[in-house]
Amino acid sequence: MIIRDESNLEIEKVKQKLGLVGDVYIIDNIIESLASHKKIVPNSSAKTIEQAEEERRIILKSK
């Protein structure tokens, strides 16, 4: 699920605690921004949060 920046007050509080900025994706108990996704997946080719979310779903399915 994609959560757009400043669209959900509860998510904004979580983002602030985690040091995340911008749009984020949430999969199960994982929340990542595009920047944090690229740190976790250094060979990521994602240019958008939607692409990052899809990459993460593929990675999780392969485990």
XYZ file of C-alpha atoms in Angstrom:
63
model
C 0.000 0.000 0.000
C 1.306 3.423 -0.940
C 0.779 6.242 1.537
C 1.251 9.686 0.044
C 3.229 12.288 1.957
C 1.159 14.199 4.535
C -2.019 12.219 3.788
C -2.166 10.254 7.070
C -1.373 11.769 10.453
C -0.576 8.432 12.125
C 1.831 7.449 9.337
C 3.468 10.886 9.543
C 4.230 10.228 13.223
C 5.787 6.853 12.372
C 7.783 8.389 9.508
C 9.125 11.072 11.825
C 10.261 8.448 14.361
C 11.970 6.455 11.610
C 13.473 9.453 9.836
C 11.550 8.817 6.619
C 10.385 11.565 4.265
C 8.058 11.631 1.285
C 5.717 8.921 0.069
C 6.116 5.496 1.665
C 5.009 1.947 1.016
C 3.731 -0.410 3.669
C 3.915 -4.179 3.260
C 2.949 -6.203 6.334
C 5.025 -4.543 9.087
C 7.541 -2.925 6.705
C 7.418 0.806 5.978
C 9.923 2.309 3.555
C 10.427 5.477 1.552
C 12.143 5.391 -1.827
C 15.420 6.492 -0.213
C 15.298 3.878 2.554
C 14.294 1.200 0.044
C 17.388 1.964 -2.022
C 19.584 1.560 1.076
C 18.087 -1.864 1.775
C 18.078 -2.911 -1.889
C 21.280 -1.309 -3.228
C 20.838 -2.767 -6.728
C 17.316 -1.321 -6.971
C 16.303 0.179 -10.289
C 13.158 1.805 -8.832
C 12.610 5.432 -9.701
C 9.193 5.734 -8.023
C 7.686 4.530 -4.755
C 5.363 2.272 -6.772
C 8.323 0.567 -8.437
C 10.059 0.224 -5.075
C 6.988 -1.414 -3.572
C 6.795 -3.885 -6.454
C 10.504 -4.725 -6.117
C 10.050 -5.383 -2.405
C 7.029 -7.627 -3.031
C 9.085 -9.672 -5.509
C 11.961 -9.962 -3.018
C 9.632 -11.048 -0.215
C 7.943 -13.656 -2.421
C 11.305 -15.152 -3.371
C 12.236 -15.821 0.280
